[in-house]
CSV table of C-alpha atoms and ligand atoms in Angstrom, one decimal:
chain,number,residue,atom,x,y,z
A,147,UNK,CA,0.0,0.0,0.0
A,148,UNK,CA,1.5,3.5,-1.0
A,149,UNK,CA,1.2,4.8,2.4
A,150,UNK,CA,0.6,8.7,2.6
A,151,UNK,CA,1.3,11.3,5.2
A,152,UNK,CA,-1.1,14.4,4.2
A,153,UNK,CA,-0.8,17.2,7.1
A,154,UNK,CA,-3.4,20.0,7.3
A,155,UNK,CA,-5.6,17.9,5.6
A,156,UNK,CA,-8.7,19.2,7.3
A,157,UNK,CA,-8.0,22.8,5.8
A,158,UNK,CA,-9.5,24.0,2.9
A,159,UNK,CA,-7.1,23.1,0.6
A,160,UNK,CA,-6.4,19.7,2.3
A,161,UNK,CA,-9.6,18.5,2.5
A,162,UNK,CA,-10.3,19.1,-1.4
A,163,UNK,CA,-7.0,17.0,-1.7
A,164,UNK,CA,-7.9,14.0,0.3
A,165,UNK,CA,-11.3,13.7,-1.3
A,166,UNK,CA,-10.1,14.1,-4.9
A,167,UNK,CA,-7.3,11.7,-4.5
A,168,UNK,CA,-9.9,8.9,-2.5
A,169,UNK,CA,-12.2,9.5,-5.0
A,170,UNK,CA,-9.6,9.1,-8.3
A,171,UNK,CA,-7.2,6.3,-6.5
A,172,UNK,CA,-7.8,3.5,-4.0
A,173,UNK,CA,-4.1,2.3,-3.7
A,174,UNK,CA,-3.5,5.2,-1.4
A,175,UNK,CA,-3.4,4.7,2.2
A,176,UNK,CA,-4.1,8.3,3.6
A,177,UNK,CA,-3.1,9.6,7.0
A,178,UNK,CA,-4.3,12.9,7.6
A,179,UNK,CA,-2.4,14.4,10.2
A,180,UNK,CA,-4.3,18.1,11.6
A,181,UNK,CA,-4.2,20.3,14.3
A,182,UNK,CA,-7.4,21.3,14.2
A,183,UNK,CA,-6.8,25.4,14.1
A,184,UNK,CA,-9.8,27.6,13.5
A,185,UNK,CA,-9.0,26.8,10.0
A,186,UNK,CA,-9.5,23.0,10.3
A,187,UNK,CA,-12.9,21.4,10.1
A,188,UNK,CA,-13.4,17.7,9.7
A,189,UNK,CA,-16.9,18.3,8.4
A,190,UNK,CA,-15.0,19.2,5.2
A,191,UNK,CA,-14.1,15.6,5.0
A,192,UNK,CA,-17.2,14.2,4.9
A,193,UNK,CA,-16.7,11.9,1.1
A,194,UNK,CA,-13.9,10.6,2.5
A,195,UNK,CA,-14.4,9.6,6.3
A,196,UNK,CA,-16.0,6.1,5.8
A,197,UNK,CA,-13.4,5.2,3.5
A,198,UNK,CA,-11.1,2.7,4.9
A,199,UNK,CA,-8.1,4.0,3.4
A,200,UNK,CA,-8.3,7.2,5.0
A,201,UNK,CA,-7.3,7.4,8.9
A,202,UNK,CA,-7.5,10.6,10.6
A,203,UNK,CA,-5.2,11.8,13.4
A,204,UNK,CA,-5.6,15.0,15.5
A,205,UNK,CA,-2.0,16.6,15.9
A,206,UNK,CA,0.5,19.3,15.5
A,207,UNK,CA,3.4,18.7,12.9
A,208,UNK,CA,5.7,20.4,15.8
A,209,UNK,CA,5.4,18.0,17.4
A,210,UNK,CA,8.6,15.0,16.8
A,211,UNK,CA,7.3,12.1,19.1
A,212,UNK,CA,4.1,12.0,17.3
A,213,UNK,CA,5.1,12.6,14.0
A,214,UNK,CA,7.8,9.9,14.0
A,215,UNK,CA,5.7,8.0,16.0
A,216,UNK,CA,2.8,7.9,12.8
A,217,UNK,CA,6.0,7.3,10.3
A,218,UNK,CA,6.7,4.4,12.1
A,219,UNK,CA,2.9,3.0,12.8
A,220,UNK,CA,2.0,3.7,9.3
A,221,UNK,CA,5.6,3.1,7.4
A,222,UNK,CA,5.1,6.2,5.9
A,223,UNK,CA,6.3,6.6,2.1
A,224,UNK,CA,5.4,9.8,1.0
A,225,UNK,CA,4.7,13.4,2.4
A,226,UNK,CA,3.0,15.9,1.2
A,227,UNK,CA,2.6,19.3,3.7
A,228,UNK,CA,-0.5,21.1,3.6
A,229,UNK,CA,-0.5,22.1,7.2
A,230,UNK,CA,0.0,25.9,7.9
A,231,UNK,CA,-1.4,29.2,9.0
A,232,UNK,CA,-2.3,30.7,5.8
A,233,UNK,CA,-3.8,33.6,6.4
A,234,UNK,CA,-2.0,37.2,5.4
A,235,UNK,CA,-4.4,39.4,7.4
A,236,UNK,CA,-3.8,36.8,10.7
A,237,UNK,CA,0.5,36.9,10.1
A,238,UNK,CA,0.2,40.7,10.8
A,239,UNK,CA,-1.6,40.4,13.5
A,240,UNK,CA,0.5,38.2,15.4
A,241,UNK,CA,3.2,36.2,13.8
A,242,UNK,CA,4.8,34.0,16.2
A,243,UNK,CA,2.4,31.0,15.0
A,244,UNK,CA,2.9,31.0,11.5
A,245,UNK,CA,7.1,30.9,12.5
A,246,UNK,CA,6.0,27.7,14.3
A,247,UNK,CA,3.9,26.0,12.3
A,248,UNK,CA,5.5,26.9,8.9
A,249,UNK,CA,8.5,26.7,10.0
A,250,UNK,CA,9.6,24.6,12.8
A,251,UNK,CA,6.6,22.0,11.5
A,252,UNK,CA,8.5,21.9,8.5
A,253,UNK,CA,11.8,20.8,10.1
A,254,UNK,CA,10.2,18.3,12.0
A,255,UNK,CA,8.3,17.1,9.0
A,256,UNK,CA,11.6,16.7,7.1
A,257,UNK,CA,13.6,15.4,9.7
A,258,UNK,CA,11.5,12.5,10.5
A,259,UNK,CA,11.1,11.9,6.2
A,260,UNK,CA,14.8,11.9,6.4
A,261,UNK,CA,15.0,9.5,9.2
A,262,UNK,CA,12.8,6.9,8.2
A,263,UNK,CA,13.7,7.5,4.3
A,264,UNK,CA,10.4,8.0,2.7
A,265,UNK,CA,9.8,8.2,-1.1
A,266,UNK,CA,8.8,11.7,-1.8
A,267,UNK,CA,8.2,15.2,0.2
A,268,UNK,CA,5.4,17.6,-1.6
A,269,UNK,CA,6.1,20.7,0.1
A,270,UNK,CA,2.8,22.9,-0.9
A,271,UNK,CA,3.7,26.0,-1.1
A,272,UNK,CA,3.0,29.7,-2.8
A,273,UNK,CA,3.1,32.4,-4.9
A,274,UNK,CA,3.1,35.2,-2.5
A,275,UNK,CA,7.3,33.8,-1.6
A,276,UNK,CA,8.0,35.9,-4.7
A,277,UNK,CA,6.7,38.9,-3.6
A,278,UNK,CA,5.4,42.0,-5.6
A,279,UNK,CA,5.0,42.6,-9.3
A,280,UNK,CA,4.5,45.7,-11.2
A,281,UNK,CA,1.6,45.9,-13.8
A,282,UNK,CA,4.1,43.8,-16.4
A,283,UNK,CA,6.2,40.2,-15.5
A,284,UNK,CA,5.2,37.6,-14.4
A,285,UNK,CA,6.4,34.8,-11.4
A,286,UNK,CA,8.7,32.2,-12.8
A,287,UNK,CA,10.3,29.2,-11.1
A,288,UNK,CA,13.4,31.3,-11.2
A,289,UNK,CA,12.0,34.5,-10.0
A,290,UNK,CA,14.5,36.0,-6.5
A,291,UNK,CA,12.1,34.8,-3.3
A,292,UNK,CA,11.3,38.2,-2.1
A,293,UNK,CA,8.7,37.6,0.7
A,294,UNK,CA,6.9,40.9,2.3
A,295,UNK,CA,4.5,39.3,5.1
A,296,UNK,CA,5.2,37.5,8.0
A,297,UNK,CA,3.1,34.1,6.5
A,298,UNK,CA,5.1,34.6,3.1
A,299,UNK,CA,8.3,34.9,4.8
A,300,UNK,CA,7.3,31.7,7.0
A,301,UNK,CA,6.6,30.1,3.3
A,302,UNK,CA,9.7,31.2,1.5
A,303,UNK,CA,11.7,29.8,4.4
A,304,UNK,CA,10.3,26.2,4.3
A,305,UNK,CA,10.6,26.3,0.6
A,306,UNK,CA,14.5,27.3,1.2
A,307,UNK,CA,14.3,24.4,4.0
A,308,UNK,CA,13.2,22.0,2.2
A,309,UNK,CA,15.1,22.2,-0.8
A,310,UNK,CA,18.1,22.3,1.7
A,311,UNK,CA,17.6,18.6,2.4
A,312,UNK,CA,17.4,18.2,-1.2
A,313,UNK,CA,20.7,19.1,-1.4
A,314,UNK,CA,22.4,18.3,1.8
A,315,UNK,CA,21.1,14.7,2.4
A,316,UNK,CA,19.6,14.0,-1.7
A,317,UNK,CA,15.8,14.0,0.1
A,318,UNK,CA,13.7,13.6,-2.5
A,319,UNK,CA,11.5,17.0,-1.9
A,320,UNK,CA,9.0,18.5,-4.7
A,321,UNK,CA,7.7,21.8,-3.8
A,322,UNK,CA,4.6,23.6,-5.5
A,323,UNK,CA,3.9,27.2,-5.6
A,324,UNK,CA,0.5,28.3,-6.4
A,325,UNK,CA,-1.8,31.6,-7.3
A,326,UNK,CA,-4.7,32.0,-5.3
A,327,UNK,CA,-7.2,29.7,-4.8
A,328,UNK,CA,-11.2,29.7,-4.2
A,329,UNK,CA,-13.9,27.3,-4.1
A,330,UNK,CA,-16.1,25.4,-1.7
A,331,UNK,CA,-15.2,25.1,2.2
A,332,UNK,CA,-13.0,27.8,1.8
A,333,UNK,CA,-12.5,29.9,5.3
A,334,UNK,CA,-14.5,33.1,5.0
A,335,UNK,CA,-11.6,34.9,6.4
A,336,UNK,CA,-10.2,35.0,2.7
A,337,UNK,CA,-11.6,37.8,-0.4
A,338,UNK,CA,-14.0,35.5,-2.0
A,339,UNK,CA,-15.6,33.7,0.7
A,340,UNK,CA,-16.2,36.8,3.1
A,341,UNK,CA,-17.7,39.4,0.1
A,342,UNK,CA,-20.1,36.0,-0.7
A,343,UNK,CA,-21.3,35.4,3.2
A,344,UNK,CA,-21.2,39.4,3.9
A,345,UNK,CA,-23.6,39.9,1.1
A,346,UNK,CA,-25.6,37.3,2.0
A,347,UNK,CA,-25.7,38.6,5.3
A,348,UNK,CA,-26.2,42.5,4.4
A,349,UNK,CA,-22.8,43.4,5.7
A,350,UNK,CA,-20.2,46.0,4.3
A,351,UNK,CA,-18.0,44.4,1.6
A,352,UNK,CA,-14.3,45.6,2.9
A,353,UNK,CA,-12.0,46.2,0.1
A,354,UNK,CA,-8.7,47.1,1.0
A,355,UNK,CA,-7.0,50.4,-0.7
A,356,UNK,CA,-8.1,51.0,-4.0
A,357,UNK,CA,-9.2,47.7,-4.6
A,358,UNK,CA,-6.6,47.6,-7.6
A,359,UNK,CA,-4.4,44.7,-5.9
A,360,UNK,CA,-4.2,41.7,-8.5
A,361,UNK,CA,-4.8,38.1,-8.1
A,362,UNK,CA,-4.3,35.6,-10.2
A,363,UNK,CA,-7.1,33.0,-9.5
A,364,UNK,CA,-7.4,29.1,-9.6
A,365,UNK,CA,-9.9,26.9,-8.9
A,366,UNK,CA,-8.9,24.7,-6.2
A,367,UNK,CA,-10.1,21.5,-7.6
A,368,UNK,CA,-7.2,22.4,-10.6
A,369,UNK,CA,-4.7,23.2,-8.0
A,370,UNK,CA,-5.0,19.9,-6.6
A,371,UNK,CA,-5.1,18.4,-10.0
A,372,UNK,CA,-1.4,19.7,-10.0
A,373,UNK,CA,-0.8,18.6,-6.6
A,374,UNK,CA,-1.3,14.7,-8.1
A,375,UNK,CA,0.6,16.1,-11.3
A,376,UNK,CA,4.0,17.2,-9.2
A,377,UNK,CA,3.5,14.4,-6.5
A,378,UNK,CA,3.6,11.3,-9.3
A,379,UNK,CA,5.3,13.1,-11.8
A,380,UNK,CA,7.3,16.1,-10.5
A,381,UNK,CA,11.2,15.6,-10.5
A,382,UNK,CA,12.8,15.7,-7.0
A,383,UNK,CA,14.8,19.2,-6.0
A,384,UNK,CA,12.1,21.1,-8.4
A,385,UNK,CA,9.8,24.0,-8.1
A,386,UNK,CA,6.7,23.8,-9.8
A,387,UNK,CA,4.3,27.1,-10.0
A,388,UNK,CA,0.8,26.5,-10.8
A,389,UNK,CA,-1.8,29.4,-12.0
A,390,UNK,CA,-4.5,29.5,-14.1
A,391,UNK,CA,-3.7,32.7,-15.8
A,392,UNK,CA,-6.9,34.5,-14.2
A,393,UNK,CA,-5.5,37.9,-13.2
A,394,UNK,CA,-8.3,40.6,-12.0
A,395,UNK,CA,-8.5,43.5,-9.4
A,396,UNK,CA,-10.1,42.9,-6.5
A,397,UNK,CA,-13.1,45.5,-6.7
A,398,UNK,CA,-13.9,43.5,-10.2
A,399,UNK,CA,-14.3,40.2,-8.5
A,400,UNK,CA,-16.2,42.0,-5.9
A,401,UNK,CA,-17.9,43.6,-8.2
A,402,UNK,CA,-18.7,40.3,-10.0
A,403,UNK,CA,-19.8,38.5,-6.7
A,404,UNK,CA,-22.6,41.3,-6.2
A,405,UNK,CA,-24.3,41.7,-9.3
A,406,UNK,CA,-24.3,37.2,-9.3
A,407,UNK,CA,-26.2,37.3,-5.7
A,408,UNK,CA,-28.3,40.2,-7.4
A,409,UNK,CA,-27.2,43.2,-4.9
A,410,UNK,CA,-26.0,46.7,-5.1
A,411,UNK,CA,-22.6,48.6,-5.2
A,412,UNK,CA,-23.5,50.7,-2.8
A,413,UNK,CA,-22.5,47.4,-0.7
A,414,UNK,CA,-18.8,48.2,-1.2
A,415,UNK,CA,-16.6,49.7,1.4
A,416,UNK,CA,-13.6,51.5,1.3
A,417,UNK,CA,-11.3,50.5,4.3
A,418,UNK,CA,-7.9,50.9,5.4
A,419,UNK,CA,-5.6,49.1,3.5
A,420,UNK,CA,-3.5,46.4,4.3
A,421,UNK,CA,0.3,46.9,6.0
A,422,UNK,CA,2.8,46.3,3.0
A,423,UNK,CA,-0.1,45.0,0.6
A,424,UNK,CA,1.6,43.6,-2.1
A,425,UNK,CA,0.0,44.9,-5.2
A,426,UNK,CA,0.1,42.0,-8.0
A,427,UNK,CA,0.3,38.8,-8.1
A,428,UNK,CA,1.0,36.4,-11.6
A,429,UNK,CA,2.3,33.2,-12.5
A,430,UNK,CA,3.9,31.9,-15.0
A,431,UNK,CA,3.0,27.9,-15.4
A,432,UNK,CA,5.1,26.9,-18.3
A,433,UNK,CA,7.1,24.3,-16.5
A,434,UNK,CA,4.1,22.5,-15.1
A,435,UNK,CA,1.8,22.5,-18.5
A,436,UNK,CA,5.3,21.8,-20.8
A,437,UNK,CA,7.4,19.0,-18.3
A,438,UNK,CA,4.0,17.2,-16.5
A,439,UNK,CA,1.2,18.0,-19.1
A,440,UNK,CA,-0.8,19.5,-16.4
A,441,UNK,CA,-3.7,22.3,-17.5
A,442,UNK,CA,-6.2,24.1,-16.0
A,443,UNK,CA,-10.3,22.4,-16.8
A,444,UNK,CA,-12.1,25.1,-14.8
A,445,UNK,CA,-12.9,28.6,-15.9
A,446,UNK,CA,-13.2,31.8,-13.5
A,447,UNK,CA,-16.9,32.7,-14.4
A,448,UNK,CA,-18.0,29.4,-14.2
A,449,UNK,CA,-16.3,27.7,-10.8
A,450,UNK,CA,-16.9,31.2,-9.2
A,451,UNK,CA,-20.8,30.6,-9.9
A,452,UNK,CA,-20.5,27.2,-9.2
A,453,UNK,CA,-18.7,28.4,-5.4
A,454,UNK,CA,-21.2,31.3,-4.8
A,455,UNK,CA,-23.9,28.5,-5.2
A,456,UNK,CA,-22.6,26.3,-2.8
A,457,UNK,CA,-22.3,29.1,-0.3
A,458,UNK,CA,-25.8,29.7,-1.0
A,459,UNK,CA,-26.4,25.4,-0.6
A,460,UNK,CA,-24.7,25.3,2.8
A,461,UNK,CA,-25.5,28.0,4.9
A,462,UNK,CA,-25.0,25.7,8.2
A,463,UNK,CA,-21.2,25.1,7.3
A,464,UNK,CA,-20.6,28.9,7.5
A,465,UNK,CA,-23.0,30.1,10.0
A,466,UNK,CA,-21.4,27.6,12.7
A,467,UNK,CA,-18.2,28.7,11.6
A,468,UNK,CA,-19.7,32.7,11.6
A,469,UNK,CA,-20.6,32.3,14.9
A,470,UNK,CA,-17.4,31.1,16.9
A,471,UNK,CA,-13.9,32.2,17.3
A,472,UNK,CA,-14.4,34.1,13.4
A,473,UNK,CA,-16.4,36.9,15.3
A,474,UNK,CA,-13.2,37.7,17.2
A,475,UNK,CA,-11.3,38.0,15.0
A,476,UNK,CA,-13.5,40.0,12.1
A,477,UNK,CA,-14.2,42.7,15.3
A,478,UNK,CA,-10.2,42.9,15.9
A,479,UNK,CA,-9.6,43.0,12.0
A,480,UNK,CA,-12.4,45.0,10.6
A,481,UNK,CA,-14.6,46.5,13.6
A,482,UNK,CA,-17.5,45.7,13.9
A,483,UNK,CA,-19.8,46.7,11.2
B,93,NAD,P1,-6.3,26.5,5.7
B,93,NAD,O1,-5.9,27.6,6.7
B,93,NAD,O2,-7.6,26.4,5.2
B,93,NAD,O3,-5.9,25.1,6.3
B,93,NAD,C1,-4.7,24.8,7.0
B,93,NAD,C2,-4.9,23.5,7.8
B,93,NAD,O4,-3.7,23.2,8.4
B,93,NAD,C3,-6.0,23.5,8.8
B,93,NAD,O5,-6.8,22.4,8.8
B,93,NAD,C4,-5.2,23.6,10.1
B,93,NAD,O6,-5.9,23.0,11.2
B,93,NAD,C5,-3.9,22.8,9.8
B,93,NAD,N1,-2.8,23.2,10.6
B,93,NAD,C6,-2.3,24.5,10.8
B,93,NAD,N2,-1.2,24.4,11.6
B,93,NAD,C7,-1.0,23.1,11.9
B,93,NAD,C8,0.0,22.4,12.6
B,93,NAD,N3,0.9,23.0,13.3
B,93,NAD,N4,-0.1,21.0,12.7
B,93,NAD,C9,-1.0,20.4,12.0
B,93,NAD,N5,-2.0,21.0,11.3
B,93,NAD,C10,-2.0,22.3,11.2
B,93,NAD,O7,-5.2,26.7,4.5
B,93,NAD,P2,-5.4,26.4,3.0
B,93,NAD,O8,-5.9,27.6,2.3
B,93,NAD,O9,-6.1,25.1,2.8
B,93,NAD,O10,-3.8,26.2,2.6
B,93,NAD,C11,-3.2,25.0,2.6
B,93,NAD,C12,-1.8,25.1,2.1
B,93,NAD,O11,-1.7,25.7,0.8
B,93,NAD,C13,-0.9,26.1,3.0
B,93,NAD,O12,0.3,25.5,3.1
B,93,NAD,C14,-0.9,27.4,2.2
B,93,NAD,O13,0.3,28.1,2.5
B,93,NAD,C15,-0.9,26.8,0.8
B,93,NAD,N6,-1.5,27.7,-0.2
B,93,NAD,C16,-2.7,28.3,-0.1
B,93,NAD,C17,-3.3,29.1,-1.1
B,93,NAD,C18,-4.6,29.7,-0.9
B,93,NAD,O14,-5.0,30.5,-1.8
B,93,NAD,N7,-5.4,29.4,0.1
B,93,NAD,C19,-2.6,29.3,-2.3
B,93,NAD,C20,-1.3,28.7,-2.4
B,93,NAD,C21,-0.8,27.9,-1.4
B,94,DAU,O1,-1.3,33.9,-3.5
B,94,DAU,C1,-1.5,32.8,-2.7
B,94,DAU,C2,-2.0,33.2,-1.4
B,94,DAU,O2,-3.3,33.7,-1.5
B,94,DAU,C3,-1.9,32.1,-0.3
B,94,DAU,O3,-0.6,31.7,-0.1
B,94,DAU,C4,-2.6,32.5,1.0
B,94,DAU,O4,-2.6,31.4,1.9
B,94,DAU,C5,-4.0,33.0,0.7
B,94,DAU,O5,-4.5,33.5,1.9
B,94,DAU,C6,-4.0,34.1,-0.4
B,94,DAU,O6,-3.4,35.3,0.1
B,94,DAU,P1,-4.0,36.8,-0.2
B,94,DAU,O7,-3.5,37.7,0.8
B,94,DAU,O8,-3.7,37.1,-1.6
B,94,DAU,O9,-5.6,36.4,-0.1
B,94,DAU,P2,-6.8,37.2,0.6
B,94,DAU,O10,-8.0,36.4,0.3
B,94,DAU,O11,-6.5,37.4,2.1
B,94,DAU,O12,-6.8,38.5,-0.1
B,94,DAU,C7,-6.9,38.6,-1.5
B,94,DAU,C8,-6.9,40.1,-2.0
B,94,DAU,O13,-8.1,40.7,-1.5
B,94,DAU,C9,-5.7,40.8,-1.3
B,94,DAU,O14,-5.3,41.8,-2.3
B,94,DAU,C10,-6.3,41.5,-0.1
B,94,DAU,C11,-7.8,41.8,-0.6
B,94,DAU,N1,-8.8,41.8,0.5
B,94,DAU,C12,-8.9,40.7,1.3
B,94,DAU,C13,-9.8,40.6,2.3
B,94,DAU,C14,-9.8,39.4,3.2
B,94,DAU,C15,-9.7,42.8,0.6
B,94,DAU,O15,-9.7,43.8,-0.2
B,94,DAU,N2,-10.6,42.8,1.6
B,94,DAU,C16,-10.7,41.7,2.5
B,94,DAU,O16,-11.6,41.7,3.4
């Protein structure tokens, strides 16, 4: 059995992982390692929890005993690291968190694949390690990392990590950076989510700035289509980016998101903008399309209709999440409104 250590796999990326790859392949043997953050929910996991190759075990990746204690129980083969704080806004708040989960997790991950040899380490990483572009370029694999928050800086320096055991001890590590991603279960602490469940709810929309920040959006079904692409395929001690070529403004998705759920403008608000917002993001996917014949299925107006509606479908998976530690932190972040 190709056993499989998949961390952070009740996040939102995560969980879309573990339910793709149960539902495409059942040679995999799946032990989803998560710490249960805010961010984690194991309701996300529903299609996959009466699967019996799927085992799920409530942890932190800091933590060595455990984690060399599931490489052992579970003869672990392969890695691939979801698990981190991922959200921008959160990092400046207080950043001590992201350092030790994106960081020192990380090193424990890679220490433990080291010591007990496994096949292959995914690292999953992100776009934002590049830093800023202009209104021309775009992010290759060769782009300088030039990191400006305290998550992307926690990103870069895994990346650098892992690729460091590449090198020093011939660890077989992959590492993926992608644009950014939307679709269901997605945390509605990130631009999409909150400007759908705000307008359903009649709140503000906050857009940061001018709103002229770029994105380059993918579907998160097609990121972890690459994920599989890179973790089967990818060659070990490479970076692979992964976007979908979907650049827009923010106020235009915003924008888009009101007139779909039918309301007005007028819903838009203005705010502060974020400390050291970088302004554009874009990636160049050459490598991934040319080397593993990976592409993008999905396109923006649909899947973002298709996500909007399953907001609308499953109102009780936001409004438990609306209601607990999220109103916290939306008062510290935004006020309240
Ligand atoms: P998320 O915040 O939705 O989920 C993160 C998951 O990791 C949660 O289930 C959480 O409980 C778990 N976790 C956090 N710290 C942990 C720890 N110390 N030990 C074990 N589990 C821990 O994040 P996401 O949006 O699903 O992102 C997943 C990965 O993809 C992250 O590494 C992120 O940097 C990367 N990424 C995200 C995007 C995006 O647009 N969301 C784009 C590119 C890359
Ligand atoms: O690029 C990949 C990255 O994308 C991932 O590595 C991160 O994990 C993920 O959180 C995401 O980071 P961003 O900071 O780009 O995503 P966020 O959804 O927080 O913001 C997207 C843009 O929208 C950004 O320019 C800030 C803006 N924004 C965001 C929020 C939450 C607003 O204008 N208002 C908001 O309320």
């Amino acid at each position: 059995m190709n056993n499989v250590l998949v961390t952070g796999g009740a996040g939102f990326i995560g969980s879309n992982f573990i339910n793709y790859i149960l539902d495409e392949r059942d040679d995999y043997n799946i032990i989803n390692l998560d710490k249960l953050t805010y961010a984690g929910n194991l309701e996300n996991l529903v299609l996959s929890e009466t699967k019996k190759n799927y085992h799920f075990i409530k942890g932190d990746i800091i933590n060595a005993e455990l984690v060399n204690y599931l490489f052992q129980k579970f003869d672990i083969k392969y890695v691939i690291n979801f698990a981190a704080e991922s959200h921008v806004d959160r990092s400046i708040l207080g950043s001590e968190v992201f350092f030790r989960s994106n960081v020192l997790g990380t090193n424990v991950l890679l220490e433990a694949s080291r010591k007990f040899e496994v096949e292959k380490f995914l690292q999953v990483s992100t776009d934002e390690v590049y830093g800023s572009l202009d209104s021309e370029g775009l992010f290759t694999e060769e782009t300088p990392l030039h990191p400006n928050s305290p998550y992307s800086v926690s990103k870069a320096s895994a990346d650098m990590m892992a690729l460091s055991f590449h090198h020093t001890y011939g660890l077989p590590v992959v590492i993926t950076r992608c644009s950014n991603n939307y679709g269901s279960y997605q945390f509605p602490e990130k631009l999409i989510p909150l400007m759908i469940i705000n307008t359903l709810n009649n709140k503000k929309l906050p857009v940061y700035g001018d709103g002229m920040n770029v994105r380059d959006w993918i579907y998160v079904v097609d990121h972890n289509r690459a994920v599989k692409a890179v973790f089967e395929k990818g060659k070990e001690g490479e970076v692979y980016n992964i976007g979908a070529r979907t650049e827009m403004p923010n106020i235009e998705i915003v924008k888009l998101i009101l007139r779909e759920l039918g309301k007005s403008e007028d819903m838009i608000e203005y705010v502060k903008d974020r400390p050291g917002h970088d302004r554009r993001y874009a990636i160049d996917s050459t490598k991934i399309e040319s080397e593993l014949g990976w592409n993008p299925k999905f396109t923006f107006e649909d899947a973002v209709s298709q996500t909007i509606k399953w907001y609308l479908d499953n109102e009780q998976w936001w409004k438990r999440i609306i209601s607990g530690e999220y109103q916290n932190y939306y008062q510290t972040q935004y006020g309240l409104r």
